[in-house]
Coordinates of C-alpha atoms in Angstrom, one line a residue:
Chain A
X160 CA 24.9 24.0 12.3
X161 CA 28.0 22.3 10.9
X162 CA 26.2 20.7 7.7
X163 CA 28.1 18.8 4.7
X164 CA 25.9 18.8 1.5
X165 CA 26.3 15.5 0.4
X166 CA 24.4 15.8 -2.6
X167 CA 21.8 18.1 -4.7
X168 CA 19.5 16.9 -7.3
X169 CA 17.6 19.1 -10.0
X170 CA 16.5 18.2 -12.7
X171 CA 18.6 17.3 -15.8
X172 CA 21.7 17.9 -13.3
X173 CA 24.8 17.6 -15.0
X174 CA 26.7 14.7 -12.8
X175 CA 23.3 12.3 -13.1
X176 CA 23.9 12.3 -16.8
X177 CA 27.5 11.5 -17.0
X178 CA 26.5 9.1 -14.4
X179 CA 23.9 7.1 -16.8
X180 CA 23.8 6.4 -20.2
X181 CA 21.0 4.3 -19.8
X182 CA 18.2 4.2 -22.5
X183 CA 15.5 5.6 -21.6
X184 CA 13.4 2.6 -23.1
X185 CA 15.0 0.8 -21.0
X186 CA 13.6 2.5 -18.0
X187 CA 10.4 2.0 -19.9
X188 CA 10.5 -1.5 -20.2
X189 CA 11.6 -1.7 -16.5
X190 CA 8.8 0.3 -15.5
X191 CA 6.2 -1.6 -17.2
X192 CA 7.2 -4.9 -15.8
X193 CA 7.2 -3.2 -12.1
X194 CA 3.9 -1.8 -11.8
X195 CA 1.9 -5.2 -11.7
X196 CA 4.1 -6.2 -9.2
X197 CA 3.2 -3.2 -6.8
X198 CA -0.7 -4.0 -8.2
X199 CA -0.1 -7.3 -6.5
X200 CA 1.4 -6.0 -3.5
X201 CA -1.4 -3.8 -2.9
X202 CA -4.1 -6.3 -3.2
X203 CA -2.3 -8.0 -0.2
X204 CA -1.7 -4.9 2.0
X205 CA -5.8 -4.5 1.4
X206 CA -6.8 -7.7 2.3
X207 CA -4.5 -7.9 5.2
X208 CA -6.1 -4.4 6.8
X209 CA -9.8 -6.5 5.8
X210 CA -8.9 -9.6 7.7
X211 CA -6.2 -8.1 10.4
X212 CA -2.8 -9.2 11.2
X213 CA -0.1 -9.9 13.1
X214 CA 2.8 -7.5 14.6
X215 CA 5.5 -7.7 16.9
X216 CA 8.6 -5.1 17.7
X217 CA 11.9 -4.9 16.4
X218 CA 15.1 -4.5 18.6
X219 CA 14.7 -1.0 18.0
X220 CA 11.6 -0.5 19.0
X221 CA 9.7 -0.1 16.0
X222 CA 6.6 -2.2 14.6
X223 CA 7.0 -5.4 11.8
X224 CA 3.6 -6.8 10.8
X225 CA 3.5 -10.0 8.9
X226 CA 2.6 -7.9 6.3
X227 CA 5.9 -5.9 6.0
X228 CA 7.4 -9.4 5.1
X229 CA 4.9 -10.8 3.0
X230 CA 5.0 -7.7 0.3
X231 CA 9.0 -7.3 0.8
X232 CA 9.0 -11.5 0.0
X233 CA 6.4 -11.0 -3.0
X234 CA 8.8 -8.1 -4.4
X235 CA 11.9 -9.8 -4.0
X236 CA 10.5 -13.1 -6.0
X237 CA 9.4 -11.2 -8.4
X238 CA 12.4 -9.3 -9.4
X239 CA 14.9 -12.2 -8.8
X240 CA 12.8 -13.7 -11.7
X241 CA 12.5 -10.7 -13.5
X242 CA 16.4 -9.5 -13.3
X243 CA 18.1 -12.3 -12.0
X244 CA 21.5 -10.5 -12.3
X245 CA 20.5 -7.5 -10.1
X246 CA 21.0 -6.7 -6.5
X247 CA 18.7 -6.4 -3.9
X248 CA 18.3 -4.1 -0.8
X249 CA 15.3 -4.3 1.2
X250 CA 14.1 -3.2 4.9
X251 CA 13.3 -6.6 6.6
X252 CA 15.7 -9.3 4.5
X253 CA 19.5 -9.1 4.2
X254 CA 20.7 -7.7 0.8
X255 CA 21.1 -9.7 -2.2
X256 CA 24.1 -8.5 -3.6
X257 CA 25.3 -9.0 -7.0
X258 CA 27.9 -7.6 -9.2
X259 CA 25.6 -5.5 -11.2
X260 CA 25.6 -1.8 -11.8
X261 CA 21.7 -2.2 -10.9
X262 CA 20.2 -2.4 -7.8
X263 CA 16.7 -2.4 -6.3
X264 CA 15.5 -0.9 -3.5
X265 CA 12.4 -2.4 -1.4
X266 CA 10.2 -0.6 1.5
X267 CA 7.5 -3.2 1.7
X268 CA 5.4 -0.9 4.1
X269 CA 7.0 2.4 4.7
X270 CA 4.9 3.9 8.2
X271 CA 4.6 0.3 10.1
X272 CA 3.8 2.1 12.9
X273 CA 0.7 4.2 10.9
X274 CA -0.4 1.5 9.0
X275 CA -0.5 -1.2 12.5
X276 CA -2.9 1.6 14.1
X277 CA -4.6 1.5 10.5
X278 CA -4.2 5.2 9.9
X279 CA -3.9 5.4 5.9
X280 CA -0.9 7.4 5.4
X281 CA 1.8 4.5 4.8
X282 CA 3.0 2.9 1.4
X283 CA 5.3 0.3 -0.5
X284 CA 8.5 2.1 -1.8
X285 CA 10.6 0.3 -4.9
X286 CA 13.0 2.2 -6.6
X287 CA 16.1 1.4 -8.8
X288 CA 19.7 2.1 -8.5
X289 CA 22.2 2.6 -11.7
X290 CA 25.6 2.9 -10.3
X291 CA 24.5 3.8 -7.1
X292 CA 21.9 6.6 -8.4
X293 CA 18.5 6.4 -8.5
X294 CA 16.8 6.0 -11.9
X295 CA 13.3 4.7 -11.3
X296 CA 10.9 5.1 -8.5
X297 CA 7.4 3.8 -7.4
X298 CA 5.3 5.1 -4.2
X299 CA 2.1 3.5 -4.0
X300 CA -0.2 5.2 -1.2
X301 CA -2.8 2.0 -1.1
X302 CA -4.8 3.7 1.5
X303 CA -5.1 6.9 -0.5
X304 CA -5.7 5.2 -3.3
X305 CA -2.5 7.2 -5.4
X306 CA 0.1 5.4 -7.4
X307 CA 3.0 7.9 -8.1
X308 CA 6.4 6.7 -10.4
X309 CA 8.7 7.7 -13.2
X310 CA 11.8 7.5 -14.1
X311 CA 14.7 9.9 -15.2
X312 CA 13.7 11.6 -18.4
X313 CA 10.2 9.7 -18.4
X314 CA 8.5 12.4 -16.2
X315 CA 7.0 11.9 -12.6
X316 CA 3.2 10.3 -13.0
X317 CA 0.4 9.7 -10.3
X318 CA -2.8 7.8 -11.3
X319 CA -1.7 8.4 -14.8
X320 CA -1.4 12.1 -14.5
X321 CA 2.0 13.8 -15.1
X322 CA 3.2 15.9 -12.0
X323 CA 4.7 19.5 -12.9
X324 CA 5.8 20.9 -9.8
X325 CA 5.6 24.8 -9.8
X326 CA 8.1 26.6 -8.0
X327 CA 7.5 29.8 -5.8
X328 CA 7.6 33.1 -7.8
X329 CA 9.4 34.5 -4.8
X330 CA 10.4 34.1 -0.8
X331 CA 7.4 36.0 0.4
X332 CA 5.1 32.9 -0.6
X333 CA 7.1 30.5 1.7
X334 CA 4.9 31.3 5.2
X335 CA 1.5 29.8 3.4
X336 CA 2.8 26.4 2.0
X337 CA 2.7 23.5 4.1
X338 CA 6.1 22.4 5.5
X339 CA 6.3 18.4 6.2
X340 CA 8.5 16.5 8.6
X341 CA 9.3 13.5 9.8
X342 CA 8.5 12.3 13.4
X343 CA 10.6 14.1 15.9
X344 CA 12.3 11.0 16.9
X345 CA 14.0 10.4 13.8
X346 CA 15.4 13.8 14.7
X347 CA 16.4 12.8 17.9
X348 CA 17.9 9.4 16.9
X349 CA 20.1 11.7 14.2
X350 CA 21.0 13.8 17.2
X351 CA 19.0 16.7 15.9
X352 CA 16.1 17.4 17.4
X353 CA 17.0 21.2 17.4
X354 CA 16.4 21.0 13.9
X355 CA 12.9 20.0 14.7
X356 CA 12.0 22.3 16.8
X357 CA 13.5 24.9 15.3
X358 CA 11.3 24.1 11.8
X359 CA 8.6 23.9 14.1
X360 CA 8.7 27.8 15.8
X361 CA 10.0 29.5 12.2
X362 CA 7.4 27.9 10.1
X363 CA 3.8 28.9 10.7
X364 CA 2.6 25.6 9.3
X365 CA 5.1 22.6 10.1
X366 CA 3.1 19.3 9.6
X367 CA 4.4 16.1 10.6
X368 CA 3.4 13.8 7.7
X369 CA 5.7 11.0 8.5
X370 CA 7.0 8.8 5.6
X371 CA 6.5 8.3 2.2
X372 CA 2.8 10.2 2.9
X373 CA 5.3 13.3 3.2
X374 CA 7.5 12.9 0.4
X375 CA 4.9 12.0 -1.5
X376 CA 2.8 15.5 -0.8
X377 CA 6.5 17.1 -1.4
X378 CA 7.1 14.8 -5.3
X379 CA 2.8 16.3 -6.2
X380 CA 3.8 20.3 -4.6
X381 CA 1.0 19.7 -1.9
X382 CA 3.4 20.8 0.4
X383 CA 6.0 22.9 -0.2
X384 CA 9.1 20.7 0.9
X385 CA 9.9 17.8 3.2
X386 CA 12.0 17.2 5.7
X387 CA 13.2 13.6 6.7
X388 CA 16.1 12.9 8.6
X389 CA 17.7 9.5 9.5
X390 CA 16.6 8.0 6.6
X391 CA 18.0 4.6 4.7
X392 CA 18.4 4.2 0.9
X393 CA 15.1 2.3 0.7
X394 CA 13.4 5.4 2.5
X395 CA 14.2 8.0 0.1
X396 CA 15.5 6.8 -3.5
X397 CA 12.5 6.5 -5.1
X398 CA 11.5 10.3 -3.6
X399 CA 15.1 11.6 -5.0
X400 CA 13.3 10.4 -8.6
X401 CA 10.5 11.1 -8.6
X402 CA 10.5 15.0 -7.0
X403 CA 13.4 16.0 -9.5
X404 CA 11.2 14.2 -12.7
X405 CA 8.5 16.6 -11.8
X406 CA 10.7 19.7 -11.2
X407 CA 11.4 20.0 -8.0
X408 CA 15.0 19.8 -5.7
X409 CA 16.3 17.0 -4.1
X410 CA 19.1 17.7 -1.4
X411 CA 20.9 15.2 0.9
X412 CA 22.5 17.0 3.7
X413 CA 23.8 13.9 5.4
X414 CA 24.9 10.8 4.3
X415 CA 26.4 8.7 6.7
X416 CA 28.2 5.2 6.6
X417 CA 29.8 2.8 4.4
X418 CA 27.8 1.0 1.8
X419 CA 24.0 2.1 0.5
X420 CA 22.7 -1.2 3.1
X421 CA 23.7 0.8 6.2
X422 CA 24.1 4.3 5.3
X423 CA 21.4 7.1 6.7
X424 CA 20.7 9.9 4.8
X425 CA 18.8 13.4 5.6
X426 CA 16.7 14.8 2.8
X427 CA 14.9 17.6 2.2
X428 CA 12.8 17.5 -0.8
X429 CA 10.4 19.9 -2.7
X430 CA 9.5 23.3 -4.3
X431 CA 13.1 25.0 -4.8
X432 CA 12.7 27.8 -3.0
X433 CA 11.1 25.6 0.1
X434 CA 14.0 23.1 -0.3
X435 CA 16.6 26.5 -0.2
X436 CA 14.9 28.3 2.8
X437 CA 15.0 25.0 4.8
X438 CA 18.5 24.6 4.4
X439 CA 19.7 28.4 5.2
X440 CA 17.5 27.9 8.0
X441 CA 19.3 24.8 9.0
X442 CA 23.0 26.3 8.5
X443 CA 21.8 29.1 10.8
X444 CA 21.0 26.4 13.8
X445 CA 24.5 26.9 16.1
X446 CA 26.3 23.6 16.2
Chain B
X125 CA -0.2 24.8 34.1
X126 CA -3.6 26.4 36.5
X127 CA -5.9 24.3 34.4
X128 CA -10.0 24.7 34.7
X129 CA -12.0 22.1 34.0
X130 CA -14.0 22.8 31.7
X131 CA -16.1 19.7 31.4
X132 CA -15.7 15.7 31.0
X133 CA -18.0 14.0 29.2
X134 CA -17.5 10.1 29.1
X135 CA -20.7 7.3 28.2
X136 CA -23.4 8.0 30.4
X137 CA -22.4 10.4 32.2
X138 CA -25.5 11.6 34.5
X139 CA -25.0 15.2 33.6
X140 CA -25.7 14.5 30.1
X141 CA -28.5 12.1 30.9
X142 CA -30.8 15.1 33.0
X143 CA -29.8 17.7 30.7
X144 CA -31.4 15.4 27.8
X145 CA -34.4 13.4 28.1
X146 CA -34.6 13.4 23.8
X147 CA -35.6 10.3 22.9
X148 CA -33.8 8.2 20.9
X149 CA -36.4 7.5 17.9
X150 CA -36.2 11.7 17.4
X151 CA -32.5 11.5 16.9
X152 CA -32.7 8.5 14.2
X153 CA -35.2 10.5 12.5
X154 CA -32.5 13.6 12.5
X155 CA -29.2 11.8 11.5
X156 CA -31.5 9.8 8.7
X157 CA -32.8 13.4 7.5
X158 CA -29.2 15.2 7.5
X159 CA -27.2 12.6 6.7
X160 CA -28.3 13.1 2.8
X161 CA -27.4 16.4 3.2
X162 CA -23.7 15.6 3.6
X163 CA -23.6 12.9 0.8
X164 CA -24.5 16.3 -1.4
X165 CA -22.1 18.0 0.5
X166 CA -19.2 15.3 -0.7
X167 CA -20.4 15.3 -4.4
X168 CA -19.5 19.3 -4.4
X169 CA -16.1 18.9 -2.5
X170 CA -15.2 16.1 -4.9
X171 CA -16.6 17.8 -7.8
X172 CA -14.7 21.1 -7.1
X173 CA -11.3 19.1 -6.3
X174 CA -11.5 17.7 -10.1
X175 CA -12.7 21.1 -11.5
X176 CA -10.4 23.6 -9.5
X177 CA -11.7 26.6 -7.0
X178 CA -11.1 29.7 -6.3
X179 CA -9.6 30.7 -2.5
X180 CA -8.5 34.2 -0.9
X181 CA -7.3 34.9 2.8
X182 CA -9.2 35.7 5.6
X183 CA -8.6 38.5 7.9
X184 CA -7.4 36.0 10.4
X185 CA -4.5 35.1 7.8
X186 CA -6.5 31.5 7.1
X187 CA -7.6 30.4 3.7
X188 CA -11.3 30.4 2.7
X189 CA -12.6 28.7 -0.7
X190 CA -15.5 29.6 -2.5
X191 CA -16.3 25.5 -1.8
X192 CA -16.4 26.0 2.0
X193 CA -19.1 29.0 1.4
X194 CA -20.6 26.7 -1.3
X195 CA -21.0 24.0 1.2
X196 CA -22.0 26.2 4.5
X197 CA -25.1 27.6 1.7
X198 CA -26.2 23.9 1.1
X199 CA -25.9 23.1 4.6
X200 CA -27.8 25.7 6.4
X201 CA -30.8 25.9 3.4
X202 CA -31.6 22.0 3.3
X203 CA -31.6 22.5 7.4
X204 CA -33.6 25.0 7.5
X205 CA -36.1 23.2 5.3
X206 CA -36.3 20.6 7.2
X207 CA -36.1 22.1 11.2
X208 CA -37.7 25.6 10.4
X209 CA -37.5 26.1 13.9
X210 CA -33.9 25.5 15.2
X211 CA -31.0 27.8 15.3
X212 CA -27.6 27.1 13.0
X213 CA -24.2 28.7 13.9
X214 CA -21.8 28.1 11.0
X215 CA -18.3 29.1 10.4
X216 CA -18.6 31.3 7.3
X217 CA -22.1 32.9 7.7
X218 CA -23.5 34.8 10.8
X219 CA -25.7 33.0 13.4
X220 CA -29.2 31.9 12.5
X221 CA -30.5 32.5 15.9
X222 CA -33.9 31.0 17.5
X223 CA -35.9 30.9 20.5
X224 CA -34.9 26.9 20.1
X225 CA -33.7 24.0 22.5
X226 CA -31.8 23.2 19.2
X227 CA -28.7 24.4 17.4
X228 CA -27.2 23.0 14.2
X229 CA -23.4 23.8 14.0
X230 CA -21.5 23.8 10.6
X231 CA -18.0 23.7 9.7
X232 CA -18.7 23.5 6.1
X233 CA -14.3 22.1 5.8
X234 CA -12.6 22.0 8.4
X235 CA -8.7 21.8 7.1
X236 CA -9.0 24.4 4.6
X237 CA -5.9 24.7 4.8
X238 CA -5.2 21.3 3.6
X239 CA -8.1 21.4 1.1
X240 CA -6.3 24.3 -0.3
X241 CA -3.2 22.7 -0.5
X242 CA -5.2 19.1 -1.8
X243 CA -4.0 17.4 1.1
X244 CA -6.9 14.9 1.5
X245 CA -7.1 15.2 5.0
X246 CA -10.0 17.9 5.7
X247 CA -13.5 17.1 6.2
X248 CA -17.2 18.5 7.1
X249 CA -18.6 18.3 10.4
X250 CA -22.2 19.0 11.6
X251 CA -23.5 18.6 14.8
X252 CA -26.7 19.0 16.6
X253 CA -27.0 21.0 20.2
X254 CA -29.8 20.2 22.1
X255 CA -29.8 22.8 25.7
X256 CA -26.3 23.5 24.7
X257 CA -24.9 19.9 24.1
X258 CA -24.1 17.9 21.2
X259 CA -26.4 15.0 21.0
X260 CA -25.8 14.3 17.4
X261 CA -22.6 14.8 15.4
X262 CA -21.3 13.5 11.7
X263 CA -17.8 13.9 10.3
X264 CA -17.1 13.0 6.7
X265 CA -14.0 13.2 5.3
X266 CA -14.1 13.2 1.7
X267 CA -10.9 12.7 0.7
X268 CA -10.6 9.7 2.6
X269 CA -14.0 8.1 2.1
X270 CA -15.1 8.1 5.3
X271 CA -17.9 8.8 6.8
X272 CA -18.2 8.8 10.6
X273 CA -21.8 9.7 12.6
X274 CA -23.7 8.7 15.5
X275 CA -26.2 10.2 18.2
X276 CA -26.8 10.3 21.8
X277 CA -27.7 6.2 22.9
X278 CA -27.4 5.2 18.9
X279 CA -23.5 4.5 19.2
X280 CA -21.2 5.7 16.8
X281 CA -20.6 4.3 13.4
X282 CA -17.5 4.7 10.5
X283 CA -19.3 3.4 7.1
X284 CA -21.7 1.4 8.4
X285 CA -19.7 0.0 10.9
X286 CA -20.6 0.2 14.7
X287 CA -16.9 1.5 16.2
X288 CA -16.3 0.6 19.8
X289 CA -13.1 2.2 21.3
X290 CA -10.9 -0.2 23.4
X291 CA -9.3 1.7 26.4
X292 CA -5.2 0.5 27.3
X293 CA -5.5 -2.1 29.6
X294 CA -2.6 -0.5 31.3
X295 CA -0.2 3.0 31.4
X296 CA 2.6 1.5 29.7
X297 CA 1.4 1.6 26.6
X298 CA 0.5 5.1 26.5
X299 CA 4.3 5.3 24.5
X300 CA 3.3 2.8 21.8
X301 CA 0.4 5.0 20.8
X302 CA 0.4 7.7 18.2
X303 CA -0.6 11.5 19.8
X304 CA -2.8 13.4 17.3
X305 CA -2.2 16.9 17.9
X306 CA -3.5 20.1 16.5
X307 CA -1.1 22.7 14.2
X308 CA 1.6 24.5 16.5
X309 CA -0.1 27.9 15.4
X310 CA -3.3 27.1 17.2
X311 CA -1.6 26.6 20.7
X312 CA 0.5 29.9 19.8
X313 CA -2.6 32.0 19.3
X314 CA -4.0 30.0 22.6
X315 CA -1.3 31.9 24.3
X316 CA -0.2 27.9 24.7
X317 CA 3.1 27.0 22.7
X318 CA 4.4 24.9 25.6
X319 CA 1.8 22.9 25.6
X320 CA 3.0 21.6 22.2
X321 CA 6.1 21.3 22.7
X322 CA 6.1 19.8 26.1
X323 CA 4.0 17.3 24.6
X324 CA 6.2 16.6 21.4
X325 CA 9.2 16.4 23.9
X326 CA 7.5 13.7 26.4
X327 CA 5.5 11.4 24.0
X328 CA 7.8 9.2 21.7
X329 CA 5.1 9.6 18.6
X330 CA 3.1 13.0 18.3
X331 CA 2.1 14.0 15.2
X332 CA 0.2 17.1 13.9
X333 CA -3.6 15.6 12.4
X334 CA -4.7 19.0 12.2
X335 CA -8.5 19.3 12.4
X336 CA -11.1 16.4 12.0
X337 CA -8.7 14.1 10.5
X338 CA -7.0 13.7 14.0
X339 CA -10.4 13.8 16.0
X340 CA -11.6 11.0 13.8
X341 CA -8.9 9.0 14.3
X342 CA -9.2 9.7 18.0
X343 CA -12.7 8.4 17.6
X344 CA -11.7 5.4 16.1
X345 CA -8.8 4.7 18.4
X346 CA -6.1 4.8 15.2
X347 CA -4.5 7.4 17.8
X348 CA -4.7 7.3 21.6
X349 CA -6.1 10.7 21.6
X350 CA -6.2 14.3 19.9
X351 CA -5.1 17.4 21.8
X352 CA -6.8 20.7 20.0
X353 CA -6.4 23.6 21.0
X354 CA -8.6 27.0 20.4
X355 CA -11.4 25.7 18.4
X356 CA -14.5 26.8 17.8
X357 CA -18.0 25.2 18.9
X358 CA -18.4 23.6 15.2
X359 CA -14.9 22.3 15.5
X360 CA -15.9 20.0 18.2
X361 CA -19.5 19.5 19.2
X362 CA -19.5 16.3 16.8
X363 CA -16.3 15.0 18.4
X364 CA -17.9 15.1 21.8
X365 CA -21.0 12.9 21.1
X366 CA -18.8 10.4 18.6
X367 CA -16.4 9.9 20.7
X368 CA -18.6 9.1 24.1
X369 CA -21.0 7.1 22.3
X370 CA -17.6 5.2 21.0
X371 CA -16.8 4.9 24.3
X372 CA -13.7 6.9 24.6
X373 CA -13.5 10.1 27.1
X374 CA -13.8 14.0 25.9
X375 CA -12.3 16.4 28.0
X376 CA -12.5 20.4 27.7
X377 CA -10.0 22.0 29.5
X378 CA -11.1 25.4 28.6
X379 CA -14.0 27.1 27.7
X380 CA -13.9 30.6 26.8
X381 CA -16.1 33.0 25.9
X382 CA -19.9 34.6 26.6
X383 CA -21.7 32.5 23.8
X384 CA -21.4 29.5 21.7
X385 CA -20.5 31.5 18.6
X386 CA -17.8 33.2 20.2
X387 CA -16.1 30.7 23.1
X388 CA -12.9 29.2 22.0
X389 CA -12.4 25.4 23.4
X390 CA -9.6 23.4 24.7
X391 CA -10.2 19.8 24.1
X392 CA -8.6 16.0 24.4
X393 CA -10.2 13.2 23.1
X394 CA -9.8 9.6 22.5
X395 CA -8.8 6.4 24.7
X396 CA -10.0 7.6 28.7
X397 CA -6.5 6.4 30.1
X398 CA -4.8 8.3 26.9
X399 CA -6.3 11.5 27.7
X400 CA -5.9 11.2 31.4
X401 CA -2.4 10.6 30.4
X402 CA -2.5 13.7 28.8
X403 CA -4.9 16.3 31.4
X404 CA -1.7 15.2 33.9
X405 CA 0.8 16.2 31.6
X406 CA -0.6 19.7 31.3
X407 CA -1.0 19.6 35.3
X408 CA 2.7 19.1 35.2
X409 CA 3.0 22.6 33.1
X410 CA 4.3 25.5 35.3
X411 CA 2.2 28.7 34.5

């Protein structure tokens, strides 16, 4: 398969520094003031599963609850007012753009279509972008009760615990982690389902734990990567964060189109050696 | 696909009604007697999750933790306190057999694998046979806080609350539903791989809830149905009564083997016009 790397993460890679000289109390201070916002936003995703809800379909075919909209408005007023200068990208709403080097990015409920049939593997995604990278990332899992963020240089943390992701010692190890993947028609709408299928008959144990459920399993080492294709910035920033905070890899082996709003991006993220045998495995799939 | 029937079980069916004249009053006084059993059973799963366990591999490459045997011991002691007489086939121990109309079955978690890996997504299941079929069954998933259980003319209840499974109305929207579907390796060892993959190819969402996670949803009607391949008689006997007495439809498309302790079991469960959706499907298989 005719692959392009578009972009590797580990931590304390060289090109992030250069990138950002930001303090990290400043990531601190950020960090603090976001939290109680995706407190809030929780309370409303679990009162809205208590009462019920609304949802319709979206041109392309995927769910939108009221929900989605009420926890990407409730973000967006709150960070307008908290960092009036900085942009805004967010799934449901057009972006707010601003001439800032910062940038947020909103996933009110990541896994509509899980959390419409009320199966509690979905979550809010809000990450931030300094010149284009991500510095900060929150996952909240309300229906697993776990809470994961950090921010470069302050460590990876879920329900207050830091994660420390252990690598494999060696290859041999690979066959009993749990591999993660998206649904197989993200694959197909990237033109790849090969690489779907192919995962699925090399890997003894190829899981599909769709959205940020996945990524989060891959940032905590529960499973030993995941792969998501056909992803958009709001998808996956917080993930490329968080995973490399605790010591694991981050690799982007597509990124597609012109500006961070419309761009889709295919990630694998995890354990290093996981993240490495995925992608020789991909480079081996014939174009 | 040459296909045998193994047996259909939907609510009321007369089979089950001759085969079981039980009354009802016996099987509250069962499910109110074991169901304190699994509430200890949780309180050792949760414990060990916080304290660490050890695991090592079966001979059949899958993991076993010294919690599963831990909660098999429990199981089987408090049962056969309280039903000296009855028989208990369990997944880690040998048969307790007895000259009984009744049979306890134990899968003390099912989803080691994901216990292992602290996916939260395993659970334990214990059912009651009575002449061979399950006329009581409980599920509790731990990780998930939830509890689901239920007996033959009792209905079938999640925490407290009675769940009554709503069938499609009509076949086109089989495609908005989520498939639960077992782990690949389970259909590979069935001697079944295109099974899997035919249905991952034909239905727009399938995903992999290995083991009770995905019958429980199918029970509840989160998914339209599970398709699980190769399990044993503890894997399933509680998913047969749940999901009947929830109203949905079980089918067994094979049943393999001399006894209950050894037969291997082909099974779809959830919404009736979902799993009819999905018996054609596997019609449509060439052999």
């Amino acid at each position: 398969m005719d692959m392009t790397l578009a972009g590797e993460t580990t931590p304390g890679s060289g090109s992030n520094l250069r990138a950002n000289p930001l303090p990290e109390n400043t990531l601190q201070e950020y960090l603090s003031k976001v939290l109680p916002i995706v407190a809030e936003t929780r309370t409303i995703i679990t009162q809205a599963l208590q009462k019920g809800f609304e949802y319709s379909l979206k041109p392309d075919g995927s769910f939108l609850t009221e929900v989605d909209l009420e926890v990407e408005r409730t973000i967006r007023s709150r960070l307008s007012t908290l960092f009036p200068t900085h942009g805004i990208l967010g799934e449901e709403f057009p972006q707010h753009s601003a001439p800032s080097e910062f940038h947020w990015t909103i996933d009110p409920i990541d896994g509509t279509h899980s959390f419409r049939h009320r199966i509690p593997l979905f979550g809010t995604i809000v990450a931030l972008l300094h010149q284009s990278k991500p510095v900060l990332g929150i996952i909240d899992l309300p229906g697993l009760d776990r809470l994961y963020s950090g921010a470069r240089g302050l460590g990876c943390w879920c329900n207050g615990q830091r994660l420390r992701l252990s690598d494999l010692t060696d290859e041999s190890a690979i066959g009993k982690e749990i591999l993660a993947i998206g649904d197989r028609k993200q694959f197909v709408q990237a033109g790849k389902s090969q690489v779907f299928d192919v995962l699925m008959q090399h890997h003894p144990s190829v899981r599909t734990y769709s959205d940020c459920f996945g990524h989060a399993l891959a940032i905590e080492g529960a499973v030993g990567a995941m792969v998501d294709f056909d992803l958009r910035i709001w998808d996956t920033a917080a993930s490329e964060i968080l995973v490399t905070e605790a010591g694991g890899k981050y690799v982007c082996v597509r990124s597609e189109g012109k500006s961070d709003f419309e761009a889709r991006y295919d990630v694998i993220l995890g354990k290093p050696r996981v993240v490495d045998w995925v992608v020789q495995k991909l480079k081996d799939i014939p174009a």
